[in-house]
Amino acid sequence: MAVQVLGVLGNGILDPATPVVRADDAGLTRGDGCFEGCRVRTDTAGHTRVDKLDRHVARMARSCAALDMPFDEAGWRTLVEQACRAWTVAGEAALKLVQTRGPADGGPTGLLTVSPLPPDYPRQRREGLRVVSLARGLSADAFAEAPWLLGGVKTLSYAVNMAAQREAERRGADEAIFVAADGAVLEAPTGSVVWALDGGLHTTPTGDTGILAGTTQQLLFERAADVGWATFETLATVEDLHAAAVVWVISSVRGPVDVIELDGKARSRKPVIDAEVRALCDF
Amino acid sequence: MAVQVLGVLGNGILDPATPVVRADDAGLTRGDGCFEGCRVRTDTAGHTRVDKLDRHVARMARSCAALDMPFDEAGWRTLVEQACRAWTVAGEAALKLVQTRGPADGGPTGLLTVSPLPPDYPRQRREGLRVVSLARGLSADAFAEAPWLLGGVKTLSYAVNMAAQREAERRGADEAIFVAADGAVLEAPTGSVVWALDGGLHTTPTGDTGILAGTTQQLLFERAADVGWATFETLATVEDLHAAAVVWVISSVRGPVDVIELDGKARSRKPVIDAEVRALCDF
């Protein structure tokens, strides 16, 4: 998982082992900043491209705006191009873009890394995910008229998300799904939840729920609609998920992975639908 | 606000401008870590000591345990001693201790900084605080039996806390107070809320509310009880705060500061009680 390519906005590509963040950077001391995680694919000739780059750049611009930070789109795109030229290992890798509010006496910090895929992703994609539902403590409309709660903003403040993943592992699962105080399914700590039911694809609405707009979920829904699926934004309960034909946790780097166990209850896999959904997401 | 003294656990005191954190440190990318903010006081001979160091060390040990991270108490205490020897400017300053989960292929990162007081603290202490109440979106018992929500843990994931402070400033105030979905007063983004009513001192209970145990609030309540105050842990509404004799926002570096305006409603100051509370907190 060690960083293979490191870029710093304004400084280009650096030795990946270089410490680049100061101790008083608000991204570190306050989790005050935002990020994007993208899949990059490199062909056998060593040419690298970023999946859904425009969607990630657009979401990062929205995150920066919600955090009252400037966003240098041209600078970021140049840095991404430099990183793609620097990364030539055929296959998949993870590109991360991080922008922080910066140190007390300076402007924002922009960092980019390219790292290998997490080692458990191939197995999870192949075998599916064991998932537990965990309370998020917020109601499904907590974010209405409360922009300071940063709903929909992909902030660096993911300590609860990481703790939920550790709790899932402690319970023998791979992944968590957050549930609102009123029982509504929200999202996974680092992904969207999508389910197939009665010939339609469903996901949780963004907005008042505060969940993130998933770039891969959105791509899936657009392409699925083009090939005849009905798509819905639905507030569902965990019971509704148990009743669904397939449940996926979808993220940009791991892709869509079907849930094979939910709160200890085994789910039968549906290889045909699953393969179609994965293919629509380019996985 | 620039860092004047920089220490790194395992490396001692370094040039304060040195970048010390790698781009893949989980403290940066996930807000996955914890911190303490302490007041240091330096006498005219240049001797520096940390207020309530044992309480801060104890809370940081609890935060690390809740985050499944080791805590090297002896190492931290040595680093704090080195920082105190390196800082000789008479007066007050802010000491921050930060521990992160570290980079993907390494152990935790420990950082210490000494910085001057934020420039608006002297005025705020003198003039009091204009405060707005802001919804936190969580119920007052959201953290019961949900340790993954990290209630009571002083994590680095403070993006919402910082956004709430920006929202307060946008509304012409100095500070915010978070209110639970059911109307209960919780805490300020970086401090405890304490109020005086009918000869007693009140604060919000920790535990199921998820609020942080304030080191200065706890010191105050112990000393206040010694001199005859009754002290209470109370779930109160903003209306209850309006009815209180004095409301304070209390943090370790700024100390207790009385609220002079709450949600646009002016409050009369009570200099005698306020001075007693400040003195009990060593301010």
Coordinates of C-alpha atoms in Angstrom, one line a residue:
Chain A
M1 CA 0.0 0.0 0.0
A2 CA 3.1 2.3 0.1
V3 CA 2.8 5.4 -2.1
Q4 CA 4.3 4.9 -5.5
V5 CA 3.8 8.3 -7.0
L6 CA 3.6 11.5 -4.9
G7 CA 2.6 14.9 -6.3
V8 CA 2.2 18.3 -4.6
L9 CA 0.1 21.0 -6.1
G10 CA 2.5 23.8 -7.1
N11 CA 5.6 21.5 -6.8
G12 CA 4.9 18.6 -9.3
I13 CA 6.1 15.0 -8.7
L14 CA 8.3 14.3 -5.7
D15 CA 10.1 11.3 -4.2
P16 CA 7.1 9.3 -2.7
A17 CA 8.8 9.0 0.7
T18 CA 9.1 12.8 1.2
P19 CA 7.1 14.1 4.2
V20 CA 5.1 17.0 2.7
V21 CA 2.7 18.1 5.4
R22 CA 3.5 20.5 8.2
A23 CA 2.4 19.7 11.8
D24 CA 0.0 22.6 11.9
D25 CA -1.7 21.9 8.6
A26 CA -5.5 22.0 9.4
G27 CA -6.0 18.9 7.2
L28 CA -4.0 17.1 9.8
T29 CA -5.0 18.8 13.0
R30 CA -8.7 19.3 12.2
G31 CA -9.5 16.9 9.3
D32 CA -10.3 20.1 7.5
G33 CA -10.1 19.4 3.9
C34 CA -11.5 17.0 1.2
F35 CA -10.4 14.2 -1.0
E36 CA -11.2 12.0 -4.0
G37 CA -10.3 8.4 -4.5
C38 CA -10.1 7.2 -8.1
R39 CA -9.2 4.1 -10.0
V40 CA -6.4 4.4 -12.6
R41 CA -5.8 1.8 -15.2
T42 CA -2.5 1.3 -17.1
D43 CA -2.3 -0.6 -20.3
T44 CA 0.6 -2.9 -21.3
A45 CA 2.3 0.0 -23.1
G46 CA 2.4 1.9 -19.8
H47 CA -0.2 4.5 -20.6
T48 CA -2.3 5.4 -17.6
R49 CA -5.7 7.0 -17.5
V50 CA -8.1 7.9 -14.6
D51 CA -11.6 6.5 -14.6
K52 CA -14.3 9.1 -14.4
L53 CA -11.8 11.9 -13.8
D54 CA -14.3 14.7 -14.7
R55 CA -16.8 13.4 -12.2
H56 CA -14.2 13.3 -9.5
V57 CA -12.9 16.8 -10.3
A58 CA -16.5 18.1 -10.3
R59 CA -17.2 16.6 -6.9
M60 CA -13.9 17.9 -5.4
A61 CA -14.8 21.4 -6.7
R62 CA -18.1 21.1 -4.9
S63 CA -16.4 19.8 -1.7
C64 CA -14.0 22.7 -1.8
A65 CA -16.8 25.2 -2.3
A66 CA -18.7 23.8 0.7
L67 CA -15.6 24.1 2.8
D68 CA -15.0 27.7 1.6
M69 CA -11.7 26.8 -0.1
P70 CA -10.5 27.8 -3.5
F71 CA -10.1 24.9 -6.1
D72 CA -7.4 25.2 -8.8
E73 CA -9.0 22.9 -11.4
A74 CA -6.3 23.6 -14.0
G75 CA -3.5 23.0 -11.5
W76 CA -5.1 19.8 -10.3
R77 CA -5.6 18.5 -13.9
T78 CA -2.0 19.2 -14.7
L79 CA -0.8 17.4 -11.6
V80 CA -3.0 14.4 -12.4
E81 CA -1.5 14.3 -16.0
Q82 CA 2.0 14.4 -14.5
A83 CA 1.2 11.6 -12.1
C84 CA -0.3 9.5 -15.0
R85 CA 3.0 9.9 -16.9
A86 CA 5.0 8.9 -13.9
W87 CA 2.9 5.7 -13.3
T88 CA 3.5 3.0 -15.9
V89 CA 2.8 -0.3 -14.2
A90 CA 0.2 -2.2 -16.1
G91 CA -3.1 -2.9 -14.3
E92 CA -5.1 -1.1 -11.7
A93 CA -4.0 1.3 -9.0
A94 CA -5.6 3.9 -6.6
L95 CA -5.2 7.6 -7.2
K96 CA -6.0 9.9 -4.3
L97 CA -6.4 13.7 -4.4
V98 CA -6.3 15.5 -1.1
Q99 CA -6.8 19.2 -0.5
T100 CA -6.5 20.7 3.0
R101 CA -7.0 24.2 4.4
G102 CA -3.3 24.3 4.9
P103 CA -1.1 25.6 7.7
A104 CA -2.1 28.5 9.9
D105 CA 0.0 31.0 8.0
G106 CA -0.5 29.6 4.5
G107 CA -2.9 28.7 1.8
P108 CA -4.4 25.2 0.9
T109 CA -2.2 22.2 0.5
G110 CA -2.9 19.9 -2.5
L111 CA -1.5 16.4 -2.5
L112 CA -1.8 13.5 -5.0
T113 CA -0.8 9.9 -4.5
V114 CA -0.8 6.7 -6.6
S115 CA -0.8 3.5 -4.6
P116 CA -1.3 -0.2 -5.4
L117 CA -4.8 -1.6 -4.9
P118 CA -5.5 -2.6 -1.2
P119 CA -4.5 -6.3 -1.0
D120 CA -7.9 -7.6 0.1
Y121 CA -9.8 -6.1 -2.9
P122 CA -9.3 -8.9 -5.4
R123 CA -10.6 -11.5 -2.9
Q124 CA -13.6 -9.3 -1.9
R125 CA -14.5 -8.7 -5.6
R126 CA -14.3 -12.4 -6.2
E127 CA -16.0 -13.7 -3.1
G128 CA -18.4 -10.8 -2.3
L129 CA -18.8 -8.9 0.9
R130 CA -19.9 -9.8 4.4
V131 CA -21.6 -6.7 5.7
V132 CA -23.0 -5.5 9.1
S133 CA -25.4 -2.6 9.5
L134 CA -24.2 0.0 12.1
A135 CA -26.1 2.9 13.6
R136 CA -24.9 6.3 12.4
G137 CA -26.7 8.2 15.1
L138 CA -28.2 10.8 12.7
S139 CA -31.7 11.0 11.4
A140 CA -32.3 10.6 7.6
D141 CA -33.1 14.4 7.4
A142 CA -30.4 15.7 9.8
F143 CA -28.7 17.6 7.1
A144 CA -31.7 19.7 5.9
E145 CA -30.9 23.4 6.3
A146 CA -27.7 22.6 8.2
P147 CA -24.8 23.1 5.7
W148 CA -22.3 23.2 8.6
L149 CA -22.8 19.5 9.0
L150 CA -21.1 19.1 5.6
G151 CA -23.6 16.7 4.1
G152 CA -22.4 15.4 0.7
V153 CA -18.9 16.8 1.3
K154 CA -16.1 14.2 1.0
T155 CA -14.2 15.6 3.9
L156 CA -11.0 14.3 5.5
S157 CA -12.8 13.7 8.8
Y158 CA -13.4 10.0 8.4
A159 CA -12.4 8.8 11.9
V160 CA -16.0 7.4 12.4
N161 CA -16.0 5.8 9.0
M162 CA -12.7 4.0 9.8
A163 CA -13.9 3.0 13.3
A164 CA -17.0 1.5 11.7
Q165 CA -14.8 -0.5 9.3
R166 CA -12.8 -1.8 12.3
E167 CA -16.1 -2.7 14.1
A168 CA -17.2 -4.6 11.0
E169 CA -13.9 -6.5 11.0
R170 CA -14.2 -7.2 14.7
R171 CA -17.6 -8.8 13.9
G172 CA -16.0 -11.0 11.2
A173 CA -17.4 -8.9 8.3
D174 CA -15.7 -7.0 5.5
E175 CA -17.7 -3.9 5.4
A176 CA -20.3 -1.8 7.2
I177 CA -23.5 -0.1 6.1
F178 CA -24.6 3.0 8.1
V179 CA -28.2 3.2 9.2
A180 CA -29.9 6.4 10.3
A181 CA -31.6 6.8 13.7
D182 CA -35.0 6.3 12.0
G183 CA -33.8 3.1 10.4
A184 CA -33.1 4.3 6.9
V185 CA -30.1 2.8 5.1
L186 CA -27.5 5.5 4.4
E187 CA -24.2 4.5 2.8
A188 CA -21.1 2.5 3.5
P189 CA -18.1 4.1 5.2
T190 CA -16.4 4.5 1.8
G191 CA -19.0 3.6 -0.7
S192 CA -22.6 3.8 -1.9
V193 CA -25.3 1.2 -1.3
V194 CA -27.3 0.0 -4.3
W195 CA -29.8 -2.7 -4.5
A196 CA -31.9 -4.5 -7.2
L197 CA -35.5 -5.1 -6.5
D198 CA -38.4 -6.0 -8.9
G199 CA -36.3 -5.1 -12.0
G200 CA -35.2 -1.7 -10.7
L201 CA -32.0 -0.4 -9.2
H202 CA -32.3 1.6 -6.0
T203 CA -30.0 3.8 -4.0
T204 CA -30.4 6.2 -1.0
P205 CA -31.2 9.8 -2.0
T206 CA -28.6 12.4 -1.4
G207 CA -29.5 15.8 0.1
D208 CA -31.1 15.8 3.5
T209 CA -29.6 12.4 4.3
G210 CA -26.1 13.9 4.1
I211 CA -24.7 10.9 2.1
L212 CA -22.2 11.4 -0.6
A213 CA -23.1 11.4 -4.2
G214 CA -21.3 8.3 -5.5
T215 CA -19.5 8.9 -8.8
T216 CA -19.7 5.1 -9.7
Q217 CA -23.3 4.8 -8.5
Q218 CA -24.2 7.8 -10.7
L219 CA -22.4 6.4 -13.7
L220 CA -24.2 3.0 -13.1
F221 CA -27.6 4.6 -12.9
E222 CA -27.1 6.6 -16.1
R223 CA -25.9 3.6 -18.1
A224 CA -28.5 1.2 -16.5
A225 CA -31.3 3.6 -17.5
D226 CA -29.9 3.6 -21.1
V227 CA -30.3 -0.2 -21.3
G228 CA -33.8 -0.3 -19.8
W229 CA -33.4 -0.5 -16.0
A230 CA -35.7 1.6 -13.9
T231 CA -33.7 3.6 -11.3
F232 CA -35.0 4.9 -8.0
E233 CA -33.8 7.0 -5.0
T234 CA -35.4 5.2 -2.1
L235 CA -35.3 5.5 1.7
A236 CA -35.1 1.8 2.6
T237 CA -34.7 -0.2 5.8
V238 CA -32.3 -3.1 6.4
E239 CA -35.3 -5.3 6.1
D240 CA -35.9 -4.0 2.6
L241 CA -32.3 -4.8 1.8
H242 CA -32.8 -8.4 3.0
A243 CA -35.7 -8.6 0.6
A244 CA -33.7 -7.2 -2.4
A245 CA -32.4 -9.5 -5.1
V246 CA -28.9 -8.2 -4.9
V247 CA -27.2 -5.6 -2.7
W248 CA -24.0 -3.9 -3.7
V249 CA -21.5 -1.7 -2.0
I250 CA -20.0 0.5 -4.7
S251 CA -16.9 2.6 -4.6
S252 CA -14.6 4.0 -7.2
V253 CA -11.5 1.9 -6.6
R254 CA -13.0 -1.4 -5.5
G255 CA -16.0 -1.1 -7.9
P256 CA -19.4 -2.7 -7.2
V257 CA -19.2 -5.8 -5.0
D258 CA -22.2 -7.8 -4.1
V259 CA -23.2 -8.5 -0.5
I260 CA -23.1 -12.2 0.4
E261 CA -24.0 -11.8 4.0
L262 CA -25.9 -9.1 5.8
D263 CA -26.0 -9.0 9.6
G264 CA -25.1 -12.7 9.7
K265 CA -27.8 -13.7 7.2
A266 CA -26.4 -15.4 4.1
R267 CA -27.6 -14.0 0.7
S268 CA -27.6 -16.1 -2.5
R269 CA -25.5 -14.6 -5.3
K270 CA -27.1 -13.6 -8.6
P271 CA -24.2 -13.9 -11.1
V272 CA -26.0 -12.6 -14.2
I273 CA -27.3 -9.4 -12.7
D274 CA -24.1 -8.9 -10.7
A275 CA -22.0 -9.3 -13.9
E276 CA -24.2 -6.8 -15.7
V277 CA -23.9 -4.2 -12.9
R278 CA -20.2 -4.6 -12.7
A279 CA -19.7 -4.3 -16.4
L280 CA -21.9 -1.1 -16.5
C281 CA -19.4 0.3 -14.0
D282 CA -16.4 -0.8 -16.1
F283 CA -15.5 -3.6 -13.6
Chain B
M1 CA -0.1 31.4 14.8
A2 CA 3.0 29.9 13.2
V3 CA 4.5 26.9 15.1
Q4 CA 7.3 28.0 17.3
V5 CA 8.4 24.6 18.7
L6 CA 8.0 21.3 16.8
G7 CA 8.5 17.9 18.3
V8 CA 8.2 14.4 16.8
L9 CA 7.7 11.3 18.9
G10 CA 10.9 9.3 18.5
N11 CA 12.8 12.2 16.9
G12 CA 12.7 15.0 19.6
I13 CA 12.7 18.7 18.7
L14 CA 13.0 19.7 15.1
D15 CA 13.0 23.0 13.1
P16 CA 9.4 24.1 13.3
A17 CA 9.1 24.6 9.5
T18 CA 10.0 21.0 8.7
P19 CA 7.2 19.1 6.9
V20 CA 6.9 15.9 9.1
V21 CA 3.8 14.1 7.8
R22 CA 3.6 11.8 4.8
A23 CA 0.9 12.1 2.2
D24 CA -0.5 8.7 3.1
D25 CA -0.6 9.2 6.9
A26 CA -4.1 8.2 8.0
G27 CA -4.2 11.2 10.3
L28 CA -4.3 13.3 7.1
T29 CA -6.2 11.2 4.7
R30 CA -8.8 9.9 7.2
G31 CA -8.7 12.3 10.2
D32 CA -7.8 9.0 11.9
G33 CA -6.1 10.0 15.1
C34 CA -6.6 12.1 18.2
F35 CA -5.2 15.3 19.9
E36 CA -5.0 17.4 23.0
G37 CA -4.7 21.2 23.2
C38 CA -3.1 22.5 26.4
R39 CA -2.2 25.9 27.8
V40 CA 1.5 26.4 28.7
R41 CA 2.6 29.2 30.9
T42 CA 6.2 30.5 31.0
D43 CA 7.5 32.6 33.8
T44 CA 9.9 35.6 33.4
A45 CA 12.8 33.3 34.1
G46 CA 11.8 31.3 31.0
H47 CA 10.5 28.2 32.8
T48 CA 7.6 26.7 31.1
R49 CA 5.0 24.3 32.5
V50 CA 1.9 22.7 31.1
D51 CA -1.5 23.3 32.8
K52 CA -3.4 20.1 33.7
L53 CA -0.8 17.9 31.9
D54 CA -1.9 14.7 33.7
R55 CA -5.5 15.2 32.7
H56 CA -4.6 15.8 29.1
V57 CA -2.3 12.7 29.1
A58 CA -5.0 10.6 30.6
R59 CA -7.6 11.7 28.1
M60 CA -5.2 11.1 25.2
A61 CA -4.6 7.6 26.5
R62 CA -8.3 7.0 26.5
S63 CA -8.7 8.5 23.0
C64 CA -5.9 6.2 21.7
A65 CA -7.5 3.2 23.4
A66 CA -10.8 4.0 21.8
L67 CA -9.1 4.2 18.4
D68 CA -7.2 0.9 18.9
M69 CA -3.9 2.7 18.9
P70 CA -1.0 2.2 21.3
F71 CA 0.0 5.2 23.5
D72 CA 3.6 5.7 24.6
E73 CA 3.0 7.7 27.7
A74 CA 6.6 7.8 28.8
G75 CA 7.7 8.9 25.3
W76 CA 5.0 11.6 25.2
R77 CA 6.0 13.0 28.6
T78 CA 9.7 13.1 27.6
L79 CA 8.8 15.0 24.4
V80 CA 6.6 17.5 26.3
E81 CA 9.6 18.1 28.7
Q82 CA 11.8 18.7 25.8
A83 CA 9.3 21.2 24.3
C84 CA 9.0 23.0 27.6
R85 CA 12.8 23.4 27.7
A86 CA 12.8 24.7 24.1
W87 CA 10.0 27.3 24.8
T88 CA 11.1 30.2 27.0
V89 CA 9.0 33.2 25.9
A90 CA 7.2 34.6 29.0
G91 CA 3.4 34.4 29.0
E92 CA 0.9 32.0 27.6
A93 CA 1.1 29.7 24.6
A94 CA -0.8 26.7 23.1
L95 CA 0.7 23.2 23.2
K96 CA -0.9 20.7 20.9
L97 CA -0.3 16.9 21.0
V98 CA -1.3 14.9 17.9
Q99 CA -1.2 11.2 17.4
T100 CA -2.2 9.6 14.1
R101 CA -2.5 6.0 12.9
G102 CA 0.4 6.8 10.6
P103 CA 1.2 5.9 7.1
A104 CA -0.1 2.6 5.5
D105 CA 3.2 0.8 6.0
G106 CA 4.2 2.2 9.4
G107 CA 3.1 2.8 13.0
P108 CA 1.5 5.8 14.6
T109 CA 2.8 9.3 14.1
G110 CA 3.2 11.5 17.2
L111 CA 3.6 15.3 16.8
L112 CA 3.8 18.2 19.3
T113 CA 3.7 21.9 18.6
V114 CA 3.9 25.1 20.6
S115 CA 2.2 28.1 19.0
P116 CA 1.3 31.6 20.3
L117 CA -2.2 32.1 21.5
P118 CA -4.8 32.7 18.7
P119 CA -4.9 36.5 18.2
D120 CA -8.6 36.9 19.0
Y121 CA -8.4 35.2 22.4
P122 CA -7.5 38.3 24.5
R123 CA -10.4 40.3 23.1
Q124 CA -12.8 37.4 23.6
R125 CA -11.7 36.8 27.2
R126 CA -12.2 40.5 27.9
E127 CA -15.4 41.2 26.0
G128 CA -17.1 37.8 26.3
L129 CA -18.5 35.6 23.5
R130 CA -21.4 36.1 21.1
V131 CA -22.7 32.6 20.6
V132 CA -25.2 30.9 18.2
S133 CA -26.7 27.5 18.7
L134 CA -26.4 25.1 15.8
A135 CA -28.0 21.7 15.2
R136 CA -25.6 18.8 15.5
G137 CA -28.0 16.3 13.8
L138 CA -27.6 13.6 16.5
S139 CA -29.9 12.7 19.3
A140 CA -28.6 13.2 22.9
D141 CA -28.4 9.4 23.3
A142 CA -27.0 8.6 19.8
F143 CA -23.7 7.2 21.3
A144 CA -25.2 4.7 23.6
E145 CA -23.9 1.2 22.7
A146 CA -22.3 2.6 19.5
P147 CA -18.6 2.9 20.3
W148 CA -17.7 3.2 16.6
L149 CA -19.3 6.7 16.7
L150 CA -16.3 7.6 18.9
G151 CA -18.2 9.5 21.5
G152 CA -15.9 11.2 24.0
V153 CA -12.9 10.7 21.7
K154 CA -11.0 13.8 20.8
T155 CA -10.4 12.7 17.2
L156 CA -8.7 14.7 14.4
S157 CA -12.0 14.6 12.5
Y158 CA -13.1 18.1 13.3
A159 CA -14.3 19.3 9.9
V160 CA -17.8 19.8 11.1
N161 CA -16.6 21.6 14.2
M162 CA -14.6 24.0 12.0
A163 CA -17.5 24.5 9.6
A164 CA -19.7 25.3 12.6
Q165 CA -17.2 27.9 13.8
R166 CA -17.2 29.4 10.3
E167 CA -21.0 29.4 10.3
A168 CA -21.0 31.3 13.7
E169 CA -18.6 33.9 12.2
R170 CA -20.8 34.2 9.2
R171 CA -23.7 35.1 11.5
G172 CA -21.6 37.7 13.3
A173 CA -20.8 35.6 16.4
D174 CA -17.6 34.3 17.9
E175 CA -18.6 30.8 18.8
A176 CA -21.2 28.0 18.3
I177 CA -22.9 25.7 20.7
F178 CA -24.1 22.4 19.3
V179 CA -27.7 21.2 20.1
A180 CA -28.9 17.6 19.7
A181 CA -31.8 16.7 17.5
D182 CA -34.0 16.5 20.6
G183 CA -33.0 20.0 21.7
A184 CA -30.4 19.1 24.3
V185 CA -27.4 21.4 24.6
L186 CA -24.2 19.4 23.8
E187 CA -20.9 21.3 23.6
A188 CA -19.1 23.9 21.7
P189 CA -17.0 22.9 18.7
T190 CA -13.8 23.1 20.8
G191 CA -15.1 23.6 24.3
S192 CA -17.5 22.6 27.1
V193 CA -20.7 24.5 28.0
V194 CA -21.2 25.3 31.6
W195 CA -23.9 27.4 33.2
A196 CA -24.8 28.8 36.6
L197 CA -28.3 28.6 37.8
D198 CA -29.8 28.9 41.3
G199 CA -26.4 28.7 43.0
G200 CA -25.3 25.6 41.1
L201 CA -23.0 24.9 38.2
H202 CA -24.3 22.7 35.4
T203 CA -22.8 21.0 32.4
T204 CA -24.0 18.4 29.9
P205 CA -23.4 14.8 30.9
T206 CA -20.8 12.8 28.9
G207 CA -21.5 9.2 27.9
D208 CA -24.5 8.7 25.7
T209 CA -24.4 12.3 24.4
G210 CA -21.0 11.6 22.9
I211 CA -19.6 14.9 24.1
L212 CA -16.0 15.3 25.2
A213 CA -15.1 15.2 28.9
G214 CA -13.6 18.7 29.3
T215 CA -10.4 18.8 31.4
T216 CA -11.0 22.4 32.4
Q217 CA -14.7 21.8 33.1
Q218 CA -13.8 18.9 35.3
L219 CA -11.1 20.9 37.2
L220 CA -13.7 23.7 37.7
F221 CA -16.3 21.3 39.1
E222 CA -13.9 19.7 41.5
R223 CA -12.7 23.0 42.8
A224 CA -16.1 24.6 42.8
A225 CA -17.5 21.7 44.9
D226 CA -14.6 22.2 47.4
V227 CA -15.7 25.8 47.9
G228 CA -19.4 25.0 48.3
W229 CA -21.0 25.1 44.8
A230 CA -23.4 22.4 44.0
T231 CA -22.5 20.8 40.6
F232 CA -24.8 19.0 38.2
E233 CA -24.8 17.1 35.0
T234 CA -27.9 18.3 33.2
L235 CA -29.6 17.8 29.9
A236 CA -30.7 21.4 29.2
T237 CA -32.3 23.2 26.2
V238 CA -31.2 26.5 24.8
E239 CA -34.2 28.0 26.6
D240 CA -32.7 26.8 29.9
L241 CA -29.4 28.6 28.9
H242 CA -31.4 31.8 28.3
A243 CA -32.7 31.4 31.9
A244 CA -29.2 30.8 33.4
A245 CA -27.4 33.5 35.4
V246 CA -24.1 33.0 33.4
V247 CA -23.2 30.7 30.5
W248 CA -19.6 29.9 29.8
V249 CA -17.8 28.2 26.9
I250 CA -14.7 26.6 28.5
S251 CA -11.6 25.3 26.8
S252 CA -8.1 24.6 27.9
V253 CA -6.2 27.3 26.0
R254 CA -8.8 30.1 26.0
G255 CA -10.2 29.3 29.4
P256 CA -13.7 30.0 30.6
V257 CA -15.3 32.9 28.7
D258 CA -18.8 34.1 29.5
V259 CA -21.5 34.4 26.9
I260 CA -22.7 37.9 26.3
E261 CA -25.1 37.1 23.5
L262 CA -26.9 33.9 22.7
D263 CA -28.8 33.5 19.4
G264 CA -29.0 37.3 19.1
K265 CA -30.3 37.9 22.6
A266 CA -28.0 40.0 24.8
R267 CA -27.1 38.6 28.2
S268 CA -26.0 40.8 31.2
R269 CA -22.6 40.0 32.5
K270 CA -22.1 38.9 36.1
P271 CA -18.5 40.0 36.9
V272 CA -18.4 38.5 40.4
I273 CA -19.4 35.0 39.6
D274 CA -17.5 35.1 36.3
A275 CA -14.3 36.2 38.0
E276 CA -14.7 33.4 40.6
V277 CA -15.2 30.7 37.9
R278 CA -12.3 32.0 35.9
A279 CA -10.0 32.0 38.9
L280 CA -11.1 28.5 39.8
C281 CA -9.8 27.5 36.3
D282 CA -6.6 29.4 36.8
F283 CA -7.6 32.1 34.3

